[in-house]
Structure formats: C-alpha cells, structure tokens
Short mmCIF file of C-alpha atoms and ligand atoms in Angstrom, two decimals:
data_model
loop_
_atom_site.label_atom_id
_atom_site.label_comp_id
_atom_site.label_asym_id
_atom_site.label_seq_id
_atom_site.Cartn_x
_atom_site.Cartn_y
_atom_site.Cartn_z
CA MET A 6 -30.61 0.24 -11.75
CA THR A 7 -27.66 -2.16 -12.01
CA ARG A 8 -27.44 -5.41 -10.02
CA LYS A 9 -26.28 -5.04 -6.42
CA ILE A 10 -23.23 -7.23 -5.85
CA ASP A 11 -22.82 -8.34 -2.23
CA ILE A 12 -19.35 -7.98 -0.81
CA PHE A 13 -18.52 -10.91 1.48
CA ASP A 14 -15.36 -10.23 3.45
CA THR A 15 -13.32 -13.21 4.58
CA THR A 16 -10.21 -11.40 5.87
CA LEU A 17 -10.90 -12.78 9.34
CA ARG A 18 -11.29 -16.37 8.12
CA ASP A 19 -9.53 -17.14 4.80
CA GLY A 20 -7.29 -14.07 5.22
CA GLU A 21 -6.20 -15.28 8.62
CA GLN A 22 -5.19 -18.58 7.01
CA SER A 23 -2.22 -16.76 5.39
CA PRO A 24 0.90 -18.16 7.02
CA GLY A 25 1.98 -15.75 9.74
CA ALA A 26 -1.21 -13.65 9.68
CA SER A 27 -2.99 -15.00 12.73
CA MET A 28 -4.90 -12.48 14.84
CA ASN A 29 -6.30 -12.53 18.34
CA THR A 30 -9.93 -11.74 19.13
CA GLU A 31 -9.31 -8.08 20.02
CA GLU A 32 -7.44 -7.54 16.75
CA LYS A 33 -10.24 -9.21 14.81
CA LEU A 34 -12.74 -6.87 16.45
CA VAL A 35 -10.69 -3.84 15.38
CA ILE A 36 -10.76 -5.10 11.79
CA ALA A 37 -14.45 -5.96 12.02
CA ARG A 38 -15.19 -2.35 13.03
CA GLN A 39 -13.35 -1.16 9.94
CA LEU A 40 -15.28 -3.65 7.78
CA LEU A 41 -18.48 -2.14 9.15
CA ARG A 42 -17.21 1.34 8.25
CA LEU A 43 -16.55 0.02 4.76
CA GLY A 44 -20.14 -1.17 4.66
CA VAL A 45 -19.47 -4.76 3.55
CA ASP A 46 -22.57 -6.97 3.30
CA VAL A 47 -21.20 -10.08 4.99
CA ILE A 48 -18.38 -10.63 7.48
CA GLU A 49 -17.06 -14.17 7.67
CA ALA A 50 -15.85 -13.97 11.25
CA GLY A 51 -14.22 -17.38 11.66
CA PHE A 52 -14.40 -21.18 11.77
CA PRO A 53 -15.79 -21.73 15.29
CA ILE A 54 -15.00 -25.45 15.67
CA SER A 55 -11.34 -24.83 14.81
CA SER A 56 -10.38 -23.10 18.08
CA PRO A 57 -11.83 -21.36 21.15
CA GLY A 58 -10.37 -18.11 19.76
CA ASP A 59 -12.31 -18.45 16.52
CA PHE A 60 -15.47 -19.31 18.45
CA GLU A 61 -15.05 -16.21 20.61
CA SER A 62 -14.38 -13.98 17.60
CA VAL A 63 -17.55 -15.13 15.87
CA ARG A 64 -19.53 -14.56 19.08
CA ARG A 65 -18.12 -11.06 19.70
CA ILE A 66 -18.39 -9.93 16.07
CA SER A 67 -22.01 -11.17 16.04
CA GLU A 68 -22.74 -8.77 18.93
CA LEU A 69 -20.78 -5.96 17.31
CA ALA A 70 -22.37 -6.13 13.86
CA GLY A 71 -26.00 -5.93 14.97
CA ASP A 72 -28.19 -5.24 11.94
CA ASN A 73 -25.36 -3.73 9.94
CA ALA A 74 -23.96 -6.87 8.34
CA VAL A 75 -24.61 -10.57 8.02
CA VAL A 76 -22.18 -12.48 10.23
CA CYS A 77 -21.09 -15.78 8.82
CA ALA A 78 -19.37 -18.80 10.40
CA LEU A 79 -17.59 -21.54 8.44
CA THR A 80 -18.09 -25.26 8.94
CA ARG A 81 -17.26 -28.53 7.21
CA ALA A 82 -20.21 -30.74 6.26
CA VAL A 83 -20.06 -32.18 9.77
CA ASP A 84 -22.88 -31.99 12.33
CA LYS A 85 -20.64 -31.03 15.26
CA ASP A 86 -19.12 -28.14 13.25
CA ILE A 87 -22.59 -26.87 12.41
CA GLU A 88 -23.84 -27.07 16.02
CA VAL A 89 -20.79 -25.16 17.28
CA ALA A 90 -21.14 -22.52 14.53
CA ALA A 91 -24.81 -22.04 15.41
CA ASP A 92 -23.85 -21.61 19.06
CA ALA A 93 -21.16 -19.00 18.21
CA LEU A 94 -23.70 -17.12 16.08
CA ARG A 95 -26.44 -17.09 18.72
CA TYR A 96 -26.24 -13.31 19.31
CA ALA A 97 -26.08 -12.42 15.62
CA LYS A 98 -29.06 -10.44 14.32
CA ARG A 99 -28.34 -11.72 10.81
CA PRO A 100 -26.55 -15.09 11.21
CA ARG A 101 -25.35 -17.22 8.31
CA ILE A 102 -23.83 -20.72 8.40
CA HIS A 103 -21.37 -21.43 5.61
CA THR A 104 -21.08 -25.18 5.12
CA GLY A 105 -19.72 -27.27 2.29
CA ILE A 106 -17.67 -30.12 0.91
CA GLY A 107 -15.09 -30.82 -1.79
CA VAL A 108 -16.55 -31.62 -5.21
CA SER A 109 -13.58 -32.08 -7.57
CA PRO A 110 -12.30 -35.55 -8.57
CA SER A 111 -9.11 -34.81 -6.63
CA HIS A 112 -11.00 -33.97 -3.43
CA LEU A 113 -13.45 -36.88 -3.75
CA ARG A 114 -10.80 -39.47 -4.59
CA ASP A 115 -7.74 -38.34 -2.63
CA LYS A 116 -8.98 -36.22 0.27
CA LEU A 117 -12.47 -37.36 1.22
CA ARG A 118 -12.21 -40.86 -0.31
CA ILE A 119 -15.91 -40.94 -1.11
CA ASP A 120 -17.93 -41.38 -4.29
CA GLU A 121 -20.15 -38.76 -5.94
CA ASP A 122 -23.42 -40.06 -4.41
CA THR A 123 -21.98 -39.84 -0.89
CA CYS A 124 -20.76 -36.31 -1.61
CA VAL A 125 -24.25 -35.20 -2.69
CA GLU A 126 -25.81 -36.92 0.32
CA ARG A 127 -23.42 -35.19 2.77
CA ALA A 128 -23.93 -31.82 1.08
CA VAL A 129 -27.70 -32.07 1.34
CA HIS A 130 -27.57 -33.30 4.93
CA ALA A 131 -25.27 -30.42 5.95
CA VAL A 132 -27.53 -27.79 4.41
CA SER A 133 -30.68 -29.33 5.90
CA PHE A 134 -29.07 -29.64 9.33
CA ALA A 135 -27.80 -26.03 9.23
CA LYS A 136 -31.32 -24.91 8.25
CA THR A 137 -32.57 -26.24 11.61
CA PHE A 138 -30.51 -23.47 13.28
CA VAL A 139 -30.61 -20.51 10.87
CA ASP A 140 -32.56 -19.51 7.75
CA ASP A 141 -29.55 -18.18 5.88
CA VAL A 142 -27.37 -21.12 4.81
CA GLN A 143 -24.54 -20.75 2.33
CA PHE A 144 -23.11 -23.84 0.65
CA TYR A 145 -19.56 -23.99 -0.74
CA ALA A 146 -18.57 -26.51 -3.39
CA GLU A 147 -14.89 -26.71 -2.54
CA ASP A 148 -12.51 -26.92 -5.53
CA ALA A 149 -15.41 -26.25 -7.89
CA GLY A 150 -12.89 -24.70 -10.29
CA ARG A 151 -11.53 -28.17 -11.07
CA SER A 152 -14.82 -30.07 -10.87
CA ASP A 153 -16.79 -31.81 -13.58
CA TYR A 154 -19.45 -29.40 -14.94
CA ASP A 155 -22.34 -31.84 -14.72
CA PHE A 156 -21.43 -33.15 -11.29
CA LEU A 157 -21.24 -29.55 -10.08
CA VAL A 158 -24.74 -28.92 -11.46
CA ARG A 159 -25.95 -32.04 -9.64
CA VAL A 160 -24.53 -30.93 -6.28
CA ILE A 161 -25.73 -27.35 -6.60
CA GLN A 162 -29.19 -28.48 -7.69
CA ALA A 163 -29.39 -30.73 -4.64
CA VAL A 164 -28.39 -28.03 -2.14
CA VAL A 165 -30.67 -25.43 -3.73
CA ASP A 166 -33.52 -27.93 -3.38
CA ALA A 167 -32.48 -28.48 0.25
CA GLY A 168 -32.88 -24.76 0.99
CA ALA A 169 -29.43 -23.16 0.55
CA THR A 170 -29.85 -19.40 0.20
CA VAL A 171 -26.37 -18.77 -1.24
CA VAL A 172 -24.27 -21.14 -3.37
CA ASN A 173 -20.56 -20.41 -3.33
CA ILE A 174 -18.48 -21.58 -6.31
CA PRO A 175 -14.84 -21.41 -5.21
CA ASP A 176 -11.82 -21.74 -7.41
CA THR A 177 -10.04 -23.06 -4.35
CA THR A 178 -6.71 -23.66 -6.07
CA GLY A 179 -6.76 -20.58 -8.35
CA TYR A 180 -6.44 -22.91 -11.34
CA SER A 181 -9.01 -21.54 -13.78
CA LEU A 182 -8.72 -19.08 -16.61
CA PRO A 183 -11.21 -16.20 -16.35
CA GLU A 184 -13.21 -17.14 -19.49
CA GLU A 185 -13.48 -20.74 -18.38
CA PHE A 186 -14.54 -19.78 -14.86
CA GLY A 187 -17.14 -17.40 -16.26
CA ALA A 188 -18.42 -20.19 -18.51
CA ARG A 189 -18.74 -22.46 -15.47
CA ILE A 190 -20.93 -19.89 -13.69
CA ALA A 191 -22.99 -19.40 -16.85
CA TYR A 192 -23.45 -23.18 -17.09
CA LEU A 193 -24.84 -23.29 -13.56
CA MET A 194 -27.12 -20.32 -14.27
CA ASP A 195 -28.49 -22.19 -17.31
CA ASN A 196 -28.79 -25.64 -15.82
CA VAL A 197 -29.76 -25.40 -12.13
CA ARG A 198 -33.51 -25.02 -11.60
CA GLY A 199 -34.42 -22.19 -9.25
CA ILE A 200 -30.90 -20.72 -9.27
CA GLU A 201 -32.35 -17.27 -9.92
CA ASP A 202 -33.89 -17.42 -6.43
CA VAL A 203 -30.56 -17.92 -4.67
CA THR A 204 -27.38 -15.85 -4.64
CA VAL A 205 -24.47 -17.27 -6.60
CA ALA A 206 -21.12 -16.38 -4.99
CA VAL A 207 -17.56 -16.60 -6.29
CA HIS A 208 -14.54 -17.23 -4.08
CA CYS A 209 -11.29 -17.15 -6.05
CA HIS A 210 -7.69 -17.75 -5.10
CA ASN A 211 -4.72 -16.01 -6.63
CA ASP A 212 -2.35 -18.87 -7.44
CA LEU A 213 -1.98 -17.67 -11.03
CA GLY A 214 -2.35 -13.99 -10.13
CA MET A 215 -5.89 -13.92 -11.56
CA ALA A 216 -8.16 -13.88 -8.51
CA THR A 217 -9.62 -10.47 -9.39
CA ALA A 218 -10.08 -11.40 -13.06
CA LEU A 219 -11.80 -14.66 -12.05
CA ALA A 220 -14.21 -12.88 -9.73
CA MET A 221 -15.04 -10.32 -12.40
CA ALA A 222 -15.67 -13.10 -14.95
CA GLY A 223 -18.03 -14.69 -12.44
CA VAL A 224 -19.92 -11.43 -11.94
CA ARG A 225 -20.22 -10.95 -15.70
CA CYS A 226 -21.83 -14.38 -15.98
CA GLY A 227 -24.36 -14.06 -13.16
CA ALA A 228 -22.63 -14.14 -9.73
CA ARG A 229 -24.14 -11.69 -7.22
CA GLN A 230 -21.69 -12.10 -4.33
CA ILE A 231 -17.91 -11.77 -4.32
CA GLU A 232 -15.85 -13.27 -1.52
CA CYS A 233 -12.71 -11.29 -0.93
CA THR A 234 -10.22 -9.97 1.60
CA ILE A 235 -8.50 -6.69 2.36
CA ASN A 236 -5.10 -6.54 0.58
CA GLY A 237 -5.90 -9.91 -1.04
CA LEU A 238 -4.82 -11.76 2.10
CA GLY A 239 -5.54 -15.50 2.15
CA GLU A 240 -4.29 -19.07 1.78
CA ARG A 241 -1.07 -19.36 -0.28
CA ALA A 242 -1.10 -16.56 -2.90
CA GLY A 243 -4.24 -15.10 -1.34
CA ASN A 244 -7.81 -14.31 -2.34
CA THR A 245 -9.48 -11.75 -4.53
CA ALA A 246 -8.62 -8.32 -3.09
CA MET A 247 -11.73 -6.42 -2.05
CA GLU A 248 -10.33 -3.03 -3.04
CA GLU A 249 -9.60 -4.33 -6.55
CA VAL A 250 -12.99 -5.88 -7.34
CA VAL A 251 -14.95 -3.05 -5.79
CA MET A 252 -13.02 -0.42 -7.75
CA ALA A 253 -13.27 -2.49 -10.95
CA ILE A 254 -17.03 -2.54 -10.47
CA ALA A 255 -17.03 1.19 -9.67
CA MET A 256 -15.14 1.85 -12.94
CA HIS A 257 -17.12 -0.53 -15.16
CA GLY A 258 -20.52 -0.70 -13.44
CA PRO A 259 -22.72 -0.16 -16.50
CA GLU A 260 -20.88 -2.71 -18.67
CA LEU A 261 -21.08 -5.27 -15.88
CA ASP A 262 -24.61 -4.29 -14.86
CA ALA A 263 -23.26 -4.14 -11.31
CA HIS A 264 -22.68 -1.89 -8.32
CA THR A 265 -21.68 -2.36 -4.68
CA ASP A 266 -22.56 -0.40 -1.55
CA VAL A 267 -19.00 -0.26 -0.25
CA ASN A 268 -17.65 3.05 1.04
CA THR A 269 -14.47 3.06 -1.03
CA ARG A 270 -13.00 6.03 0.87
CA GLU A 271 -12.21 3.65 3.71
CA PHE A 272 -9.93 1.40 1.62
CA THR A 273 -6.55 2.96 2.40
CA LYS A 274 -7.27 2.98 6.11
CA ALA A 275 -8.50 -0.63 5.97
CA SER A 276 -5.41 -1.72 4.07
CA ARG A 277 -3.02 -0.10 6.55
CA LEU A 278 -4.91 -1.46 9.51
CA VAL A 279 -4.89 -5.05 8.22
CA SER A 280 -1.24 -4.77 7.26
CA SER A 281 -0.20 -3.44 10.65
CA ILE A 282 -2.24 -6.00 12.60
CA THR A 283 -1.17 -9.03 10.55
CA GLY A 284 2.38 -7.86 9.87
CA MET A 285 1.80 -8.70 6.18
CA ASN A 286 3.33 -5.84 4.20
CA VAL A 287 1.54 -4.48 1.16
CA GLN A 288 3.77 -4.43 -1.92
CA ALA A 289 4.45 -0.87 -3.09
CA ASN A 290 2.98 -1.50 -6.54
CA LYS A 291 -0.21 -3.18 -5.23
CA ALA A 292 -3.28 -1.95 -7.09
CA ILE A 293 -5.40 0.67 -5.26
CA VAL A 294 -3.65 0.56 -1.86
CA GLY A 295 0.08 0.18 -2.63
CA ALA A 296 2.39 3.08 -1.69
CA ASN A 297 3.03 3.74 -5.40
CA ALA A 298 -0.57 3.34 -6.61
CA PHE A 299 -0.88 7.11 -7.13
CA ALA A 300 2.79 8.09 -7.38
CA HIS A 301 4.24 9.40 -10.63
CA SER A 302 7.94 9.28 -11.21
CA SER A 303 8.67 9.71 -14.92
CA GLY A 304 8.92 13.26 -16.27
CA ILE A 305 6.41 12.57 -19.08
CA HIS A 306 3.80 11.22 -16.67
CA GLN A 307 4.38 14.02 -14.16
CA ASP A 308 3.89 16.62 -16.85
CA GLY A 309 0.62 14.94 -17.90
CA VAL A 310 -0.74 14.54 -14.38
CA LEU A 311 0.07 18.16 -13.51
CA LYS A 312 -1.89 19.30 -16.58
CA LYS A 313 -4.80 16.96 -15.90
CA ARG A 314 -4.84 14.17 -13.36
CA ASP A 315 -6.69 11.65 -15.48
CA THR A 316 -4.04 11.60 -18.20
CA TYR A 317 -2.31 8.93 -16.13
CA GLU A 318 -4.76 8.12 -13.32
CA ILE A 319 -8.06 6.27 -13.68
CA ILE A 320 -9.01 6.64 -10.03
CA ASP A 321 -9.09 9.82 -7.97
CA PRO A 322 -6.92 8.89 -4.94
CA ALA A 323 -9.39 10.70 -2.69
CA ASP A 324 -12.04 8.12 -3.72
CA VAL A 325 -10.07 5.38 -1.98
CA GLY A 326 -8.96 7.57 0.93
CA ALA A 327 -5.40 7.88 -0.39
CA GLY A 328 -5.10 11.67 -0.19
CA GLU A 329 -3.55 13.24 -3.27
CA SER A 330 -1.57 12.01 -6.26
CA GLN A 331 2.13 12.10 -5.50
CA ILE A 332 4.76 13.56 -7.73
CA VAL A 333 7.94 11.76 -6.74
CA LEU A 334 10.96 13.88 -7.62
CA THR A 335 13.70 11.70 -9.07
CA ALA A 336 16.35 12.05 -11.77
CA ARG A 337 13.58 11.37 -14.32
CA SER A 338 11.51 14.38 -13.28
CA GLY A 339 11.30 17.34 -15.61
CA HIS A 340 11.23 21.15 -15.16
CA ALA A 341 7.41 21.13 -14.87
CA ALA A 342 7.36 18.82 -11.88
CA LEU A 343 10.20 20.68 -10.15
CA ARG A 344 8.59 24.10 -10.72
CA HIS A 345 5.25 22.78 -9.45
CA ARG A 346 6.76 21.42 -6.24
CA LEU A 347 8.82 24.57 -5.64
CA GLU A 348 5.67 26.66 -6.07
CA GLU A 349 3.91 24.51 -3.50
CA LEU A 350 6.82 25.23 -1.16
CA GLY A 351 6.48 28.95 -1.81
CA TYR A 352 9.37 29.52 -4.27
CA GLU A 353 8.45 31.12 -7.60
CA LEU A 354 11.35 30.47 -9.96
CA GLU A 355 11.41 30.99 -13.71
CA GLY A 356 13.89 31.05 -16.61
CA GLU A 357 17.60 30.89 -15.79
CA GLU A 358 16.99 30.75 -12.07
CA LEU A 359 14.84 27.68 -12.48
CA ASP A 360 17.40 26.15 -14.87
CA ARG A 361 20.14 26.59 -12.29
CA ILE A 362 18.12 24.94 -9.54
CA TYR A 363 17.08 22.22 -11.96
CA GLU A 364 20.74 21.42 -12.67
CA ALA A 365 21.56 21.29 -8.97
CA PHE A 366 18.44 19.16 -8.47
CA LEU A 367 19.54 16.68 -11.18
CA GLU A 368 22.99 16.45 -9.67
CA LEU A 369 21.45 15.63 -6.30
CA ALA A 370 18.83 13.29 -7.79
CA ASP A 371 21.61 11.30 -9.47
CA LYS A 372 23.11 10.64 -6.06
CA LYS A 373 19.82 10.04 -4.22
CA LYS A 374 16.85 7.92 -5.25
CA GLU A 375 14.26 10.48 -4.21
CA VAL A 376 14.54 14.22 -3.62
CA TYR A 377 12.41 15.47 -0.71
CA ASP A 378 10.97 18.90 0.07
CA GLU A 379 13.70 19.61 2.61
CA ASP A 380 16.34 18.87 -0.04
CA LEU A 381 14.71 21.36 -2.40
CA GLU A 382 14.61 24.02 0.30
CA SER A 383 18.29 23.44 0.94
CA LEU A 384 19.09 23.73 -2.76
CA VAL A 385 17.25 27.03 -3.06
CA ASN A 386 18.83 28.41 0.12
CA GLU A 387 22.25 27.26 -1.05
CA ARG A 388 21.72 29.17 -4.30
CA ASP A 389 20.78 32.33 -2.33
CA ARG A 390 23.96 32.01 -0.29
CA GLU A 391 26.11 31.53 -3.39
CA GLN A 392 24.63 34.57 -5.11
CA THR A 393 25.79 36.92 -2.34
CA ALA A 394 29.20 35.32 -1.81
CA LEU A 395 32.54 37.16 -2.13
CA TYR A 396 34.45 33.89 -1.99
CA SER A 397 33.01 30.75 -3.52
CA LEU A 398 34.07 27.16 -3.12
CA GLU A 399 35.44 25.67 -6.34
CA GLY A 400 36.84 22.43 -4.94
CA VAL A 401 37.67 20.57 -1.76
CA GLN A 402 39.50 17.31 -1.23
CA VAL A 403 40.54 15.67 2.00
CA SER A 404 42.56 12.68 2.95
CA CYS A 405 42.12 11.32 6.43
CA GLY A 406 41.70 8.15 8.44
CA PHE A 407 43.80 6.07 10.78
CA PRO A 408 46.87 6.49 10.87
CA LEU A 409 46.94 9.33 8.32
CA LYS A 410 47.43 12.98 9.19
CA PRO A 411 44.24 14.76 8.03
CA THR A 412 45.01 17.09 5.11
CA ALA A 413 42.78 19.22 2.89
CA THR A 414 43.22 20.87 -0.49
CA VAL A 415 40.79 23.73 -1.08
CA THR A 416 40.23 25.86 -4.18
CA LEU A 417 38.38 29.17 -3.77
CA ARG A 418 37.35 31.83 -6.26
CA GLY A 419 37.98 35.30 -4.87
CA PRO A 420 36.09 38.62 -5.32
CA GLU A 421 38.07 39.43 -8.49
CA GLY A 422 37.41 36.04 -10.03
CA ASP A 423 40.92 34.80 -9.21
CA LEU A 424 41.42 31.13 -8.18
CA SER A 425 43.56 30.11 -5.20
CA THR A 426 44.41 26.55 -4.20
CA VAL A 427 45.96 25.79 -0.83
CA CYS A 428 46.75 22.71 1.15
CA GLU A 429 46.71 22.44 4.97
CA TRP A 430 46.63 19.79 7.66
CA GLY A 431 44.61 19.80 10.87
CA THR A 432 43.41 17.78 13.85
CA GLY A 433 40.62 16.39 11.65
CA PRO A 434 39.45 16.80 8.05
CA VAL A 435 37.13 19.73 8.86
CA ASP A 436 39.85 21.50 10.83
CA ALA A 437 42.21 21.03 7.86
CA VAL A 438 39.61 22.45 5.45
CA TYR A 439 38.95 25.46 7.70
CA LYS A 440 42.69 26.17 8.04
CA ALA A 441 43.02 26.07 4.24
CA ILE A 442 40.10 28.50 3.86
CA ASP A 443 41.60 30.81 6.50
CA LYS A 444 44.84 30.88 4.57
CA VAL A 445 43.07 32.26 1.48
CA VAL A 446 40.41 34.49 3.04
CA GLN A 447 42.69 35.85 5.78
CA VAL A 448 40.16 37.24 8.23
CA ARG A 449 40.57 37.23 11.99
CA CYS A 450 37.80 35.30 13.74
CA ASP A 451 37.13 32.32 16.01
CA LEU A 452 34.88 29.37 15.28
CA SER A 453 32.49 29.29 18.25
CA GLU A 454 29.97 26.65 17.12
CA PHE A 455 29.80 23.80 14.65
CA ALA A 456 26.77 21.50 14.17
CA VAL A 457 25.84 18.89 11.56
CA GLN A 458 22.38 17.54 10.94
CA SER A 459 20.80 15.46 8.25
CA VAL A 460 18.22 17.34 6.16
CA THR A 461 16.21 14.26 5.17
CA ARG A 462 16.05 10.58 6.06
CA GLY A 463 18.27 7.80 4.76
CA ILE A 464 21.96 7.19 4.33
CA ASP A 465 21.98 9.32 1.16
CA ALA A 466 20.45 12.34 2.95
CA LEU A 467 21.85 15.85 2.58
CA GLY A 468 23.95 16.92 5.55
CA GLU A 469 23.47 20.50 6.67
CA VAL A 470 26.21 22.21 8.66
CA THR A 471 25.66 25.32 10.75
CA VAL A 472 28.64 27.29 12.10
CA ARG A 473 29.03 30.44 14.17
CA VAL A 474 32.16 32.59 14.01
CA LYS A 475 33.07 35.43 16.31
CA ALA A 476 34.80 38.42 14.70
CA GLY A 477 37.51 40.47 16.48
CA GLY A 478 34.93 43.01 17.70
CA GLY A 479 32.75 40.24 19.25
CA GLU A 480 30.02 40.16 16.59
CA VAL A 481 28.75 36.68 15.74
CA PHE A 482 28.09 35.54 12.16
CA THR A 483 26.19 32.39 11.27
CA GLY A 484 26.87 30.32 8.17
CA ARG A 485 25.06 27.35 6.65
CA GLY A 486 25.92 24.83 3.95
CA ALA A 487 24.22 21.72 2.63
CA ASP A 488 25.55 18.88 0.51
CA GLY A 489 25.48 15.10 0.28
CA ASP A 490 29.11 15.17 1.52
CA ILE A 491 29.44 16.68 4.99
CA ILE A 492 33.02 17.84 4.37
CA VAL A 493 31.69 19.93 1.47
CA SER A 494 28.76 21.17 3.65
CA SER A 495 31.28 22.11 6.34
CA ALA A 496 33.40 24.09 3.87
CA LYS A 497 30.32 25.84 2.45
CA ALA A 498 29.00 26.73 5.90
CA TYR A 499 32.30 28.22 7.06
CA LEU A 500 32.73 30.17 3.85
CA ASN A 501 29.15 31.43 4.13
CA ALA A 502 29.88 32.78 7.64
CA LEU A 503 33.13 34.42 6.49
CA ASN A 504 31.39 36.00 3.48
CA ARG A 505 28.76 37.50 5.76
CA LEU A 506 31.41 38.82 8.10
CA LEU A 507 33.34 40.37 5.19
CA THR A 508 30.20 41.88 3.59
CA THR A 509 29.21 43.50 6.91
CA ALA A 510 32.72 44.82 7.47
CA ARG A 511 32.84 46.51 4.04
O1 LIG B 12 -11.06 -21.71 -0.98
C1 LIG B 12 -12.08 -22.30 -0.57
O2 LIG B 12 -12.65 -23.16 -1.23
C2 LIG B 12 -12.60 -21.91 0.72
C3 LIG B 12 -13.93 -22.48 1.12
C4 LIG B 12 -13.92 -22.89 2.53
C5 LIG B 12 -15.01 -21.49 0.80
O3 LIG B 12 -12.01 -21.11 1.40
ZN1 LIG B 13 -10.56 -19.97 0.17
#
C-alpha cells in the first residue's frame, strides 16, 4: 500500500486572500459542501480573529463537517488569536488550530524584528497554548522556503517537542526550485528527532509558476500533507492547485509511493463553483479544469484521439467530471474529424460527397474561429438544396448605404448551364437582389414572408434566411439559405423557393 497523502484545502482561507475573491459565509458553506463531496481530509475554514465573518464561517463549517473532515482555523502565534480560534472551533468534531510564525531572516529582521531565540520561544509557546484547547495543533514556519536550514531544524524540533501534530513547511513567497525545496524537506526528515511521528505538510505559492512542482518535490522527500486550493486560488499568483497535485499523484502513485482519497470526479464541478462564487475566471488552458484541457483542435491530434483517446490525452475527462473529450472543428481539422462529427449528427457521408462538404467546411472555418454543429447541419442542408436546384447562384454583389440607392448585381446559372448576369435597384439591398433574380428566373409569385436568424452564436455566426413565396395559383413554397453573409443567404433562400416552385410546376 502506498502512503496516504492528506489533502488540506485552504480555498476558504488562503484562496480567499486572492484580491477580489472574498466570499460571504453562505458562499463559503456552499464551497465547503463541495469540499466534503470531494472528500478532502482537512478544510481550513478561515482566520477567526481577522473578522466576525471569518469567525462565523469557521463555526458554521465546523457544524457542517461533523466527522467527515478535520476543520482547521488559522492564527498568528498570539494568545488572543488562539483563544478566538478555539472558540470558533468549539462545535467541530475534529478541530485543528493552525498557528505559526515567520522563520526566514527577512521575516525575523524586517517584519517581526525579533531574534532567533525569541522566534523559537514564541513558536513553542503558541503550540503549547493551542494544545490547552485542542489535541490537533499544526505549526507553520512562515517563509520556510527562504529560511536557514539549521534554524528551520531548530524551530521544527522545538515545536515537535512541544506537541505539534503537523508541521507545515510553506514556501510562502514561491521562491524555491523544486529540487531545493525537496532537499529542504529531506533535511528536516533526517535531522528532526521524532519527525516520523508527526505529519510534514507543504504549502507552496506559485510566484514562479512552480507551486505544483514544489508540492510534488515535497511529497517525494517525505511530506504527507499537501495544502492547496481549488483552481490554484490564493495570495498573489496563488497556491498549489488541488486538482493538479491530486491528478499528478493519481498518475504517478507508485513512483511517488503515494495516493489520496479525493473523489476526482468532483473536480470540474468544484472548479466551476469556486470560479462562479469568487468571480475569478479559470484560464482556458488551465491544467485539468480549463475549458481546453480536453479539447483537440489540430487535425493530427484529432485523428489520433478519434483512433484512441490516449494518443493525446493522459487523463480520461470522465475521471475529473469533465464529460467527454472535445473535438473542436476549426480550419486545422481534417476529414476524419469532420466525418466523425457528421456521423454523430446522423449524416453518413463518404468520398466525393464528403470532399464537397469538407471544402465548404474549410471555407466557413476560414471565416469563423470555430464551426459548430448547427453550422455543419446548415452546410449539409445547403448542399441538398443545391443538388436539386434548376437555377444556382454564381455571384451576388450589392452596394447600399446612406445616401446610396441600393443596387444588386446577380449572376445565376440556368437549367442549361447558361450564365446570366443582371443588375437591379430596389428599396433595400435584399429587394434589389430579389428583383435581379426575378428578372432572370421570370416566374410569377409574391414574397409573403422573409425571416433572418443566426444559426450559431457570435458575430461571425451563419445567418439563415427563410422565405415563403405564393405562386399564382395560391400554393406556398418555402425556401432556405445559410451563409456568413445575410445578403447571400437571402439570395439563396429566395432562389431555393423559386426552384421548388418551378420543379413542382414541371
Ligand atoms: O503562505 C503561507 O506561509 C501561509 C501560512 C499562513 C501557512 O499561508
Ligand atoms: Zn499561503
């Protein structure tokens, strides 16, 4: 059996320290429920002395969690903080106080303005005082990532002797390199007496984009608890992202001699929930939970994924609750991806037919960033209409605008393959186009309905036009046309209706 790594979530404490990410108590409870569904081991619910809201959140989450998770409250190495944290945790079944002090030269000299002996004294006092309220006391050595190795050993030895159950080694400023951070953990494992009887935790910040790598280096060298947040939320550049470390452990468990008990299928939901509550968007290319994490856009990748998913995917999206891999149809997609999507939509196209649709698809994809299902349906329907047409549209040009007189030049191919080009003016560009078409097709009918709608979303969406024309005898014929240019859609729709009228009349 591999080592169980405890997942300590601090979305509600360090995550909330992200500028602009503050949450009220009700919102924190919603997230805490999701953390319980994820099955995290510890929820750091807040810093009770910092505000009545934080106090209330710790109190309510303590009631909510019951036996299902340890609930932790943060303090400085200050008696009042510890008393208030203990009070907020009074209903917790598994309470933990998380106390600590800065240990780096910068923190001792410039922030706390104390010497090393005073630091050790305050650390020991804080742990001993917290132990008078709860059994489970976690100590953090703030800015440990920039501390002197031997001073860090001295502090950690002192707090372990004072009864700390968990020692947290934060790289508060995200300064370390992974190998160096791992070596620091290994040094503590080798030099602190009794360290095997406590849990060593890592808490890493992402200032150099390495928070996940730092946490993994710590685990490799002996850490048994990772502090992390959903979506990597946290001070400045954020913390280690829970979804990243948990999936890294899931992928490399045997090499790391590690596993977690997290229900990874809840990750996508957790990510969306935290993003919507905090208003902090998740970048599209974010590992595991980004919108593009399982989307394939290049033709080569799409072909591979359609043959076997793991050619370009190391994680099954279902394992993180992300549904299915996405094939995004763009100008880089190949025949294989287009055929696959068309089949899913119920169209079985092969050979020349597929080639024709592929060409139309590429033309559209060049104009639009992404081609949606509705666009494909329109392309296929457009092809069906063209195949049965007596007259086909070969070109249309309009000039209009204030104070111009709207004019249209239309070129049609007739039933014998002959080309006709005519020019007309009208009350608007569509009217001008329709008059030009009438001049070539020469059929008596009235336009009784005209409607435009966009097929997909966005400014570059296809516009679909539906028209109804009434023939001399009263019969009504419907025509449809789709194109990125609504003047072209309008011309296609009208011609489609006229073709149907003419075919019926024959
Ligand atoms: O980054 C840090 O050092 C912290 C501590 C309070 C654990 O957030
Ligand atoms: Zn932090």
